[in-house]
Amino acid sequence: MSASPYDALRAWFLGPRAENADLLERLVTEALRDHVFWRRNYHPEDGVVIRETDKRTPGYEDAVATLTQELMGLLAELKRDVPFFSGRYKGHMVWQQTIASQVGYFAAMLYNPNNVTTEAAPVTTRLELEVAAQLARMIGYDPARSWGHLTSGGTVANFEALWMARNIVYLPVAAAMACREMGLSLEVTRPDGRPADIGELGLHDLLGLRGTDALDVWQSLRRAVPRAEWHERIDRHTLAWAGYQEYTRELGRQFGDPLPDGVVLVAATAHYSWEKIVRSLGIGSRQIVFVPVDRHFRLDADALWERLAVLGATRTPVLACVSVCGTTEESAVDRLDLVLEVRERAERELGLSFHVHSDACYGGYAAAVTRAADGTRRTAAAIRADIAADWPDDAWLRSMAALERADSVTIDPHKLGYVPYPAGAILLRDRRARELVAVDPPYLAPTEEKAGEERFIGRFIFEGSKPGAAAAAVWLSHKVLPLDERGYGFLIGRTVAGARALHAALGADVSPFRVVRFPVPDINVVCFVTLHPSLTALAELNRFNEGVYRQLSLARPVGDPEYIVTRTRVTSPHYDGAIIPVLDELGNVSYDVWREEPGGLVVLRATVMDPFLAERKPATDHVAGFVAALHRACGAVMGPESLTDW
Amino acid sequence: MSASPYDALRAWFLGPRAENADLLERLVTEALRDHVFWRRNYHPEDGVVIRETDKRTPGYEDAVATLTQELMGLLAELKRDVPFFSGRYKGHMVWQQTIASQVGYFAAMLYNPNNVTTEAAPVTTRLELEVAAQLARMIGYDPARSWGHLTSGGTVANFEALWMARNIVYLPVAAAMACREMGLSLEVTRPDGRPADIGELGLHDLLGLRGTDALDVWQSLRRAVPRAEWHERIDRHTLAWAGYQEYTRELGRQFGDPLPDGVVLVAATAHYSWEKIVRSLGIGSRQIVFVPVDRHFRLDADALWERLAVLGATRTPVLACVSVCGTTEESAVDRLDLVLEVRERAERELGLSFHVHSDACYGGYAAAVTRAADGTRRTAAAIRADIAADWPDDAWLRSMAALERADSVTIDPHKLGYVPYPAGAILLRDRRARELVAVDPPYLAPTEEKAGEERFIGRFIFEGSKPGAAAAAVWLSHKVLPLDERGYGFLIGRTVAGARALHAALGADVSPFRVVRFPVPDINVVCFVTLHPSLTALAELNRFNEGVYRQLSLARPVGDPEYIVTRTRVTSPHYDGAIIPVLDELGNVSYDVWREEPGGLVVLRATVMDPFLAERKPATDHVAGFVAALHRACGAVMGPESLTDW
């Protein structure tokens, strides 16, 4: 009998009924005792601070009593938490965490390393860089040129990505101003491939160089100037130094060219945190240009080109384009390959390049399905044989393969990596970009680059303290579930199969109700709307689906919900490109009515992170169970008499 | 025999020799099993997914073998981590974590709540708000008016504080533009108390209003306009919407008043992350105005006034003043009371107000020493009777009491709160400020304010996911160690006593070497320089102290260090105000030589977070031990013959 991943899967998690409780307890206890004996063996000549007699004092006993009692209180409170672990939970992007990550986190937490410098985390800083390199290899980045690190989550990772993108875009401007002041001449490559002297380029051309070329010119400039003079001769000309207010005026003075403000192109489905990010960076919400989605909820590449053509014509600088790999609401995977084609066309035809960022916070780990055990790319046929006859299609595979050409990618291990919060990650295709955000604290003397990376990761990142335990959790989880077909690829493939089974089952007859489904998802989030023939107005329909949501969530007024889903609202204009087929199926709601409704259409959302959903012989058939519960929930909202038909 | 905090202290931590291993293991096991039975009891009618027979398959067994083996590998690796727990560790701001926080973290981590919405964290979101309210009460904020939450750490907390400060400063400008457009008239209060119509004020006056008055006018404006029109009539005029580039031009157009760019006043001792923060916010490094420190390493209030007088004369807007409570390098506590006096004077004499932020990431918890069990302020005499005859002095108490008047305060539980990473906190004196950063995601329909707070904390914070486990850790720790003389006040008092004992001991004869100490610290970081009569040049002295640092750190070339310290570099001009007494004692180094040395003076740094250091009958006398080890380290660097005198 050979080892099957279906069996391995059963060892990876504590289990919906805590079936692996013995295993988890054994490993937790092992980690705890191991730490205990480390303390005992450290300078054993030191005396005992807490003597056994101390433990018999009222002060000690009171403190232990308080601790025990308050812990019992906390444990009781936690019973009101969300049962993410259950096959009945289909809500947010969270399910069980791997045993490896739970134990890894706990083990390292006892040491409490701070992954900001090796002085405070000699072991886990290395694990963090290893983990980032593993993720980089998975998406296809060149390990020698790329770099990455962990963050507290997707918002900080995306924030760092856009912060770096802005710094890169403005580099050639700073370089041009520095060259002008020093009378230096530096050659740069334009996006269409023609060489030029940096002094010849206007502001619009400078802001439209390719990122790699911008970093090249920056590097050349630094080589041409002694290090001690960098600040005075180069850095003084950067946006980071001058700030936006001064820079706005200085660009006017130096280039006499009042360009429109730089914009950020963002897929209309992007996470709401992008708005916080552009606000805080000082870019401003107004400068977000949303790119419409197609009927698969993917960024519409044609629409992107149209936007770019307008931006090119109005000479508007583009700071970055944010494409999504696994949208929060629908798990849609943008056609990143087409986004990159559009950029190439813009470089050729408009002489305009820009930073492409993939927000793969949710979907990044799905790239593991494309990797064989030896790290090579699997064929489409091999993957389909494992997962589904029609998944993934060639377009999906091209989108995932394109990640290796994105300038930056963010991936959250605490989503499809099945590890505890907090664990986000940012990957940079060109490691030189990290130098642009470096700040040296007084307790680190300048060193050459390599030493800096090993000793003081904090130099290149935003956060000043970060749990090394998170790095240990991700590291151990990657050891047990490799980032290929044996580990995460298999796990995520099972959730895709589960989501497809659920999507199919929702097409069954649930009369007198009807379920209108969004298209089969790109990964594993199934969206749908329930309806009843008696409901015709959009407001009624929304009220009905809100009611169903309340039945199938912890918001349920009476009793436990049978299953747990979430809901979202699909509004205009962000979803204009995707809504027509949905409205067509709904039948009674016109596009104009939908567009005028500020709350849009209420949509129910089932996230399938449970790899056991698509079992052939399940212990409990949660696919059928879900459809039946949905039917009962609809009935409960509509009134019991509505159910007699079924 | 009554309960003594000295005895309670012995139950709070696992102990340097893991003396409380049984207790920790019992509670961890309890938490684990409690969670296990929760899973078992959830829908018990669901079948078992992982059957006992599954556990006898090769796939399962291989997975368990890999997990166990890789965990053993991780545990072995972790042995090379830093022994923070030991009485011998006096390096960075970390020691042991309270058992309460370790168990609280672990217990909640098994549930893995995400403190961004109650839908994903119904219990721990409440705990987070409770914990923030406890910290707010400790520093003296009015619970009804203030608000706070946890963050991943100090950098994000400080970032949020300055982001909010900037938003507040620009509110009256947006309000004035909105009023102008609508032909509305609104009364505002100038910093000197005189009322004015907002339309009468120039740009400089608008940017210099008090924060509360700015929020008042904002609130009045919102009340005057229907909610559906807020965006079009009000928000469109904000910096957050327009972005810095457009705003810079718009202010020029609307006010025709080219003011200098807004600056941020920062204590010269402030953490290096402030530079990252102003860069990323688009304010620019150039706009940091460092305020010199006095000989106690505290922000010099007279120098602050001088800076403000110049800024007032040049009509330069001040976005915020950042004062530090517990500097990273020296644990110095700025005279916040004097900072606030200077602001009052600026309001009166210059008609100029600004946001005052206290970066109490390190020192915030020390406010617990000022609180009695019933929450009232303790008298100076009572505190001194507990801790030291001359600590705290009246100035220190006034500084801590002044926290209640700061507009925002950041406090890191993962520093003097003795909890695991990640746990920072931000507190706002006026809760209305949080509305200025609010972004509504599609899955939250607009609700009234109160419901929003309870249901969706993510609306008001930067990060989109946050471990609820961190909130549980801090919450349980506060239950066992209250934020007053019984808990954190006692704990931190012991570390202060320890630091003072160490400081005193470093004054003893260590011939042929000499130790030049910084002043007695405001909390518990002891800084000093070692020297030998043969060393006269600054470069030699620095090399010597770098050598001593290597002996007393994990950078030691051979063998384990006896003790672990860190080192920093004290450079000009940031430390000009503090260096003279140090140079006087060193004897051979002139101010001019020091000022010209880019690396400044190398200083050794012992952070005393070990509450057992100042025991009357210690198990091991680590005060004497440290001085003896320092002597040996000096000898090892200078050569063994140098030691014969001692």
PDB file of N, CA, C and O in Angstrom, chain B residues 23-65:
ATOM      1  N   LEU B  23       2.916  24.265  36.268  1.00  0.00           N
ATOM      2  CA  LEU B  23       1.768  25.165  36.162  1.00  0.00           C
ATOM      3  C   LEU B  23       1.473  25.481  34.695  1.00  0.00           C
ATOM      4  O   LEU B  23       0.333  25.358  34.233  1.00  0.00           O
ATOM      5  N   LEU B  24       2.492  25.860  33.953  1.00  0.00           N
ATOM      6  CA  LEU B  24       2.279  26.210  32.550  1.00  0.00           C
ATOM      7  C   LEU B  24       1.745  25.011  31.774  1.00  0.00           C
ATOM      8  O   LEU B  24       0.798  25.129  31.006  1.00  0.00           O
ATOM      9  N   GLU B  25       2.331  23.852  32.024  1.00  0.00           N
ATOM     10  CA  GLU B  25       1.886  22.670  31.273  1.00  0.00           C
ATOM     11  C   GLU B  25       0.439  22.320  31.604  1.00  0.00           C
ATOM     12  O   GLU B  25      -0.340  21.969  30.726  1.00  0.00           O
ATOM     13  N   ARG B  26       0.110  22.463  32.882  1.00  0.00           N
ATOM     14  CA  ARG B  26      -1.268  22.157  33.277  1.00  0.00           C
ATOM     15  C   ARG B  26      -2.260  23.071  32.549  1.00  0.00           C
ATOM     16  O   ARG B  26      -3.277  22.620  32.003  1.00  0.00           O
ATOM     17  N   LEU B  27      -1.938  24.347  32.496  1.00  0.00           N
ATOM     18  CA  LEU B  27      -2.880  25.294  31.898  1.00  0.00           C
ATOM     19  C   LEU B  27      -2.933  25.158  30.378  1.00  0.00           C
ATOM     20  O   LEU B  27      -4.001  25.271  29.772  1.00  0.00           O
ATOM     21  N   VAL B  28      -1.785  24.910  29.773  1.00  0.00           N
ATOM     22  CA  VAL B  28      -1.766  24.719  28.318  1.00  0.00           C
ATOM     23  C   VAL B  28      -2.587  23.482  27.945  1.00  0.00           C
ATOM     24  O   VAL B  28      -3.399  23.506  27.006  1.00  0.00           O
ATOM     25  N   THR B  29      -2.376  22.416  28.695  1.00  0.00           N
ATOM     26  CA  THR B  29      -3.122  21.183  28.421  1.00  0.00           C
ATOM     27  C   THR B  29      -4.615  21.407  28.624  1.00  0.00           C
ATOM     28  O   THR B  29      -5.445  20.949  27.829  1.00  0.00           O
ATOM     29  N   GLU B  30      -4.944  22.116  29.668  1.00  0.00           N
ATOM     30  CA  GLU B  30      -6.342  22.444  29.956  1.00  0.00           C
ATOM     31  C   GLU B  30      -6.977  23.191  28.787  1.00  0.00           C
ATOM     32  O   GLU B  30      -8.078  22.855  28.331  1.00  0.00           O
ATOM     33  N   ALA B  31      -6.261  24.197  28.306  1.00  0.00           N
ATOM     34  CA  ALA B  31      -6.785  25.009  27.200  1.00  0.00           C
ATOM     35  C   ALA B  31      -6.955  24.158  25.946  1.00  0.00           C
ATOM     36  O   ALA B  31      -7.958  24.259  25.238  1.00  0.00           O
ATOM     37  N   LEU B  32      -5.978  23.303  25.708  1.00  0.00           N
ATOM     38  CA  LEU B  32      -6.025  22.455  24.517  1.00  0.00           C
ATOM     39  C   LEU B  32      -7.199  21.484  24.589  1.00  0.00           C
ATOM     40  O   LEU B  32      -7.990  21.356  23.657  1.00  0.00           O
ATOM     41  N   ARG B  33      -7.323  20.817  25.731  1.00  0.00           N
ATOM     42  CA  ARG B  33      -8.408  19.820  25.848  1.00  0.00           C
ATOM     43  C   ARG B  33      -9.775  20.487  25.826  1.00  0.00           C
ATOM     44  O   ARG B  33     -10.732  19.952  25.261  1.00  0.00           O
ATOM     45  N   ASP B  34      -9.825  21.659  26.430  1.00  0.00           N
ATOM     46  CA  ASP B  34     -11.095  22.381  26.421  1.00  0.00           C
ATOM     47  C   ASP B  34     -11.532  22.667  24.986  1.00  0.00           C
ATOM     48  O   ASP B  34     -12.710  22.509  24.633  1.00  0.00           O
ATOM     49  N   HIS B  35     -10.573  23.065  24.174  1.00  0.00           N
ATOM     50  CA  HIS B  35     -10.883  23.332  22.765  1.00  0.00           C
ATOM     51  C   HIS B  35     -11.290  22.047  22.049  1.00  0.00           C
ATOM     52  O   HIS B  35     -12.245  22.031  21.260  1.00  0.00           O
ATOM     53  N   VAL B  36     -10.561  20.973  22.336  1.00  0.00           N
ATOM     54  CA  VAL B  36     -10.839  19.674  21.716  1.00  0.00           C
ATOM     55  C   VAL B  36     -12.292  19.268  21.971  1.00  0.00           C
ATOM     56  O   VAL B  36     -13.012  18.868  21.052  1.00  0.00           O
ATOM     57  N   PHE B  37     -12.722  19.432  23.220  1.00  0.00           N
ATOM     58  CA  PHE B  37     -14.084  18.990  23.525  1.00  0.00           C
ATOM     59  C   PHE B  37     -15.132  19.928  22.943  1.00  0.00           C
ATOM     60  O   PHE B  37     -16.255  19.511  22.668  1.00  0.00           O
ATOM     61  N   TRP B  38     -14.730  21.174  22.704  1.00  0.00           N
ATOM     62  CA  TRP B  38     -15.650  22.076  21.995  1.00  0.00           C
ATOM     63  C   TRP B  38     -15.912  21.528  20.593  1.00  0.00           C
ATOM     64  O   TRP B  38     -17.047  21.458  20.142  1.00  0.00           O
ATOM     65  N   ARG B  39     -14.846  21.143  19.917  1.00  0.00           N
ATOM     66  CA  ARG B  39     -15.024  20.576  18.571  1.00  0.00           C
ATOM     67  C   ARG B  39     -15.888  19.309  18.620  1.00  0.00           C
ATOM     68  O   ARG B  39     -16.776  19.118  17.793  1.00  0.00           O
ATOM     69  N   ARG B  40     -15.616  18.468  19.612  1.00  0.00           N
ATOM     70  CA  ARG B  40     -16.381  17.211  19.695  1.00  0.00           C
ATOM     71  C   ARG B  40     -17.862  17.459  19.894  1.00  0.00           C
ATOM     72  O   ARG B  40     -18.706  16.708  19.421  1.00  0.00           O
ATOM     73  N   ASN B  41     -18.158  18.544  20.646  1.00  0.00           N
ATOM     74  CA  ASN B  41     -19.554  18.786  21.007  1.00  0.00           C
ATOM     75  C   ASN B  41     -20.303  19.641  20.005  1.00  0.00           C
ATOM     76  O   ASN B  41     -21.471  19.939  20.187  1.00  0.00           O
ATOM     77  N   TYR B  42     -19.622  20.051  18.959  1.00  0.00           N
ATOM     78  CA  TYR B  42     -20.272  20.892  17.966  1.00  0.00           C
ATOM     79  C   TYR B  42     -20.942  19.990  16.936  1.00  0.00           C
ATOM     80  O   TYR B  42     -20.278  19.219  16.251  1.00  0.00           O
ATOM     81  N   HIS B  43     -22.245  20.069  16.840  1.00  0.00           N
ATOM     82  CA  HIS B  43     -23.017  19.185  15.954  1.00  0.00           C
ATOM     83  C   HIS B  43     -22.542  17.735  16.079  1.00  0.00           C
ATOM     84  O   HIS B  43     -21.999  17.169  15.119  1.00  0.00           O
ATOM     85  N   PRO B  44     -22.731  17.162  17.236  1.00  0.00           N
ATOM     86  CA  PRO B  44     -22.224  15.793  17.448  1.00  0.00           C
ATOM     87  C   PRO B  44     -22.823  14.779  16.485  1.00  0.00           C
ATOM     88  O   PRO B  44     -22.268  13.690  16.326  1.00  0.00           O
ATOM     89  N   GLU B  45     -23.916  15.164  15.814  1.00  0.00           N
ATOM     90  CA  GLU B  45     -24.492  14.223  14.851  1.00  0.00           C
ATOM     91  C   GLU B  45     -23.638  14.068  13.594  1.00  0.00           C
ATOM     92  O   GLU B  45     -23.826  13.113  12.828  1.00  0.00           O
ATOM     93  N   ASP B  46     -22.702  15.021  13.368  1.00  0.00           N
ATOM     94  CA  ASP B  46     -21.828  14.884  12.193  1.00  0.00           C
ATOM     95  C   ASP B  46     -20.886  13.700  12.400  1.00  0.00           C
ATOM     96  O   ASP B  46     -20.395  13.459  13.505  1.00  0.00           O
ATOM     97  N   GLY B  47     -20.628  12.983  11.329  1.00  0.00           N
ATOM     98  CA  GLY B  47     -19.766  11.813  11.415  1.00  0.00           C
ATOM     99  C   GLY B  47     -18.310  12.181  11.633  1.00  0.00           C
ATOM    100  O   GLY B  47     -17.915  13.348  11.578  1.00  0.00           O
ATOM    101  N   VAL B  48     -17.517  11.161  11.871  1.00  0.00           N
ATOM    102  CA  VAL B  48     -16.074  11.336  12.086  1.00  0.00           C
ATOM    103  C   VAL B  48     -15.376  11.343  10.724  1.00  0.00           C
ATOM    104  O   VAL B  48     -15.546  10.420   9.931  1.00  0.00           O
ATOM    105  N   VAL B  49     -14.608  12.385  10.461  1.00  0.00           N
ATOM    106  CA  VAL B  49     -13.940  12.520   9.163  1.00  0.00           C
ATOM    107  C   VAL B  49     -12.627  11.746   9.142  1.00  0.00           C
ATOM    108  O   VAL B  49     -12.262  11.140   8.143  1.00  0.00           O
ATOM    109  N   ILE B  50     -11.916  11.778  10.261  1.00  0.00           N
ATOM    110  CA  ILE B  50     -10.641  11.061  10.346  1.00  0.00           C
ATOM    111  C   ILE B  50     -10.871   9.836  11.228  1.00  0.00           C
ATOM    112  O   ILE B  50     -10.915   9.934  12.455  1.00  0.00           O
ATOM    113  N   ARG B  51     -11.054   8.679  10.574  1.00  0.00           N
ATOM    114  CA  ARG B  51     -11.359   7.472  11.334  1.00  0.00           C
ATOM    115  C   ARG B  51     -10.079   6.832  11.857  1.00  0.00           C
ATOM    116  O   ARG B  51      -8.987   7.072  11.319  1.00  0.00           O
ATOM    117  N   GLU B  52     -10.219   6.012  12.875  1.00  0.00           N
ATOM    118  CA  GLU B  52      -9.037   5.356  13.456  1.00  0.00           C
ATOM    119  C   GLU B  52      -8.316   4.524  12.400  1.00  0.00           C
ATOM    120  O   GLU B  52      -7.085   4.435  12.403  1.00  0.00           O
ATOM    121  N   THR B  53      -9.089   3.914  11.484  1.00  0.00           N
ATOM    122  CA  THR B  53      -8.432   3.105  10.440  1.00  0.00           C
ATOM    123  C   THR B  53      -7.603   3.979   9.505  1.00  0.00           C
ATOM    124  O   THR B  53      -6.583   3.554   8.978  1.00  0.00           O
ATOM    125  N   ASP B  54      -8.063   5.225   9.292  1.00  0.00           N
ATOM    126  CA  ASP B  54      -7.277   6.135   8.450  1.00  0.00           C
ATOM    127  C   ASP B  54      -5.884   6.343   9.036  1.00  0.00           C
ATOM    128  O   ASP B  54      -4.926   6.618   8.325  1.00  0.00           O
ATOM    129  N   LYS B  55      -5.824   6.268  10.362  1.00  0.00           N
ATOM    130  CA  LYS B  55      -4.555   6.568  11.026  1.00  0.00           C
ATOM    131  C   LYS B  55      -3.536   5.445  10.860  1.00  0.00           C
ATOM    132  O   LYS B  55      -2.399   5.581  11.284  1.00  0.00           O
ATOM    133  N   ARG B  56      -3.987   4.315  10.302  1.00  0.00           N
ATOM    134  CA  ARG B  56      -3.059   3.197  10.117  1.00  0.00           C
ATOM    135  C   ARG B  56      -2.616   3.073   8.658  1.00  0.00           C
ATOM    136  O   ARG B  56      -2.073   2.064   8.263  1.00  0.00           O
ATOM    137  N   THR B  57      -2.878   4.113   7.877  1.00  0.00           N
ATOM    138  CA  THR B  57      -2.449   4.081   6.475  1.00  0.00           C
ATOM    139  C   THR B  57      -1.035   4.641   6.348  1.00  0.00           C
ATOM    140  O   THR B  57      -0.610   5.461   7.166  1.00  0.00           O
ATOM    141  N   PRO B  58      -0.315   4.201   5.316  1.00  0.00           N
ATOM    142  CA  PRO B  58       1.043   4.731   5.117  1.00  0.00           C
ATOM    143  C   PRO B  58       1.040   6.244   4.911  1.00  0.00           C
ATOM    144  O   PRO B  58       1.944   6.940   5.384  1.00  0.00           O
ATOM    145  N   GLY B  59       0.039   6.757   4.227  1.00  0.00           N
ATOM    146  CA  GLY B  59       0.003   8.193   3.969  1.00  0.00           C
ATOM    147  C   GLY B  59      -0.086   8.978   5.269  1.00  0.00           C
ATOM    148  O   GLY B  59       0.642   9.960   5.476  1.00  0.00           O
ATOM    149  N   TYR B  60      -0.955   8.538   6.156  1.00  0.00           N
ATOM    150  CA  TYR B  60      -1.116   9.206   7.453  1.00  0.00           C
ATOM    151  C   TYR B  60       0.172   9.083   8.268  1.00  0.00           C
ATOM    152  O   TYR B  60       0.688  10.059   8.814  1.00  0.00           O
ATOM    153  N   GLU B  61       0.676   7.853   8.313  1.00  0.00           N
ATOM    154  CA  GLU B  61       1.878   7.618   9.134  1.00  0.00           C
ATOM    155  C   GLU B  61       3.075   8.399   8.626  1.00  0.00           C
ATOM    156  O   GLU B  61       3.848   8.948   9.415  1.00  0.00           O
ATOM    157  N   ASP B  62       3.225   8.465   7.315  1.00  0.00           N
ATOM    158  CA  ASP B  62       4.317   9.269   6.757  1.00  0.00           C
ATOM    159  C   ASP B  62       4.175  10.741   7.150  1.00  0.00           C
ATOM    160  O   ASP B  62       5.158  11.405   7.490  1.00  0.00           O
ATOM    161  N   ALA B  63       2.960  11.242   7.066  1.00  0.00           N
ATOM    162  CA  ALA B  63       2.735  12.659   7.371  1.00  0.00           C
ATOM    163  C   ALA B  63       3.054  12.951   8.839  1.00  0.00           C
ATOM    164  O   ALA B  63       3.674  13.969   9.163  1.00  0.00           O
ATOM    165  N   VAL B  64       2.647  12.027   9.721  1.00  0.00           N
ATOM    166  CA  VAL B  64       2.947  12.220  11.144  1.00  0.00           C
ATOM    167  C   VAL B  64       4.455  12.137  11.383  1.00  0.00           C
ATOM    168  O   VAL B  64       5.018  12.921  12.160  1.00  0.00           O
ATOM    169  N   ALA B  65       5.090  11.209  10.692  1.00  0.00           N
ATOM    170  CA  ALA B  65       6.542  11.066  10.855  1.00  0.00           C
ATOM    171  C   ALA B  65       7.257  12.332  10.406  1.00  0.00           C
ATOM    172  O   ALA B  65       8.160  12.837  11.089  1.00  0.00           O
TER     173      ALA B  65
END
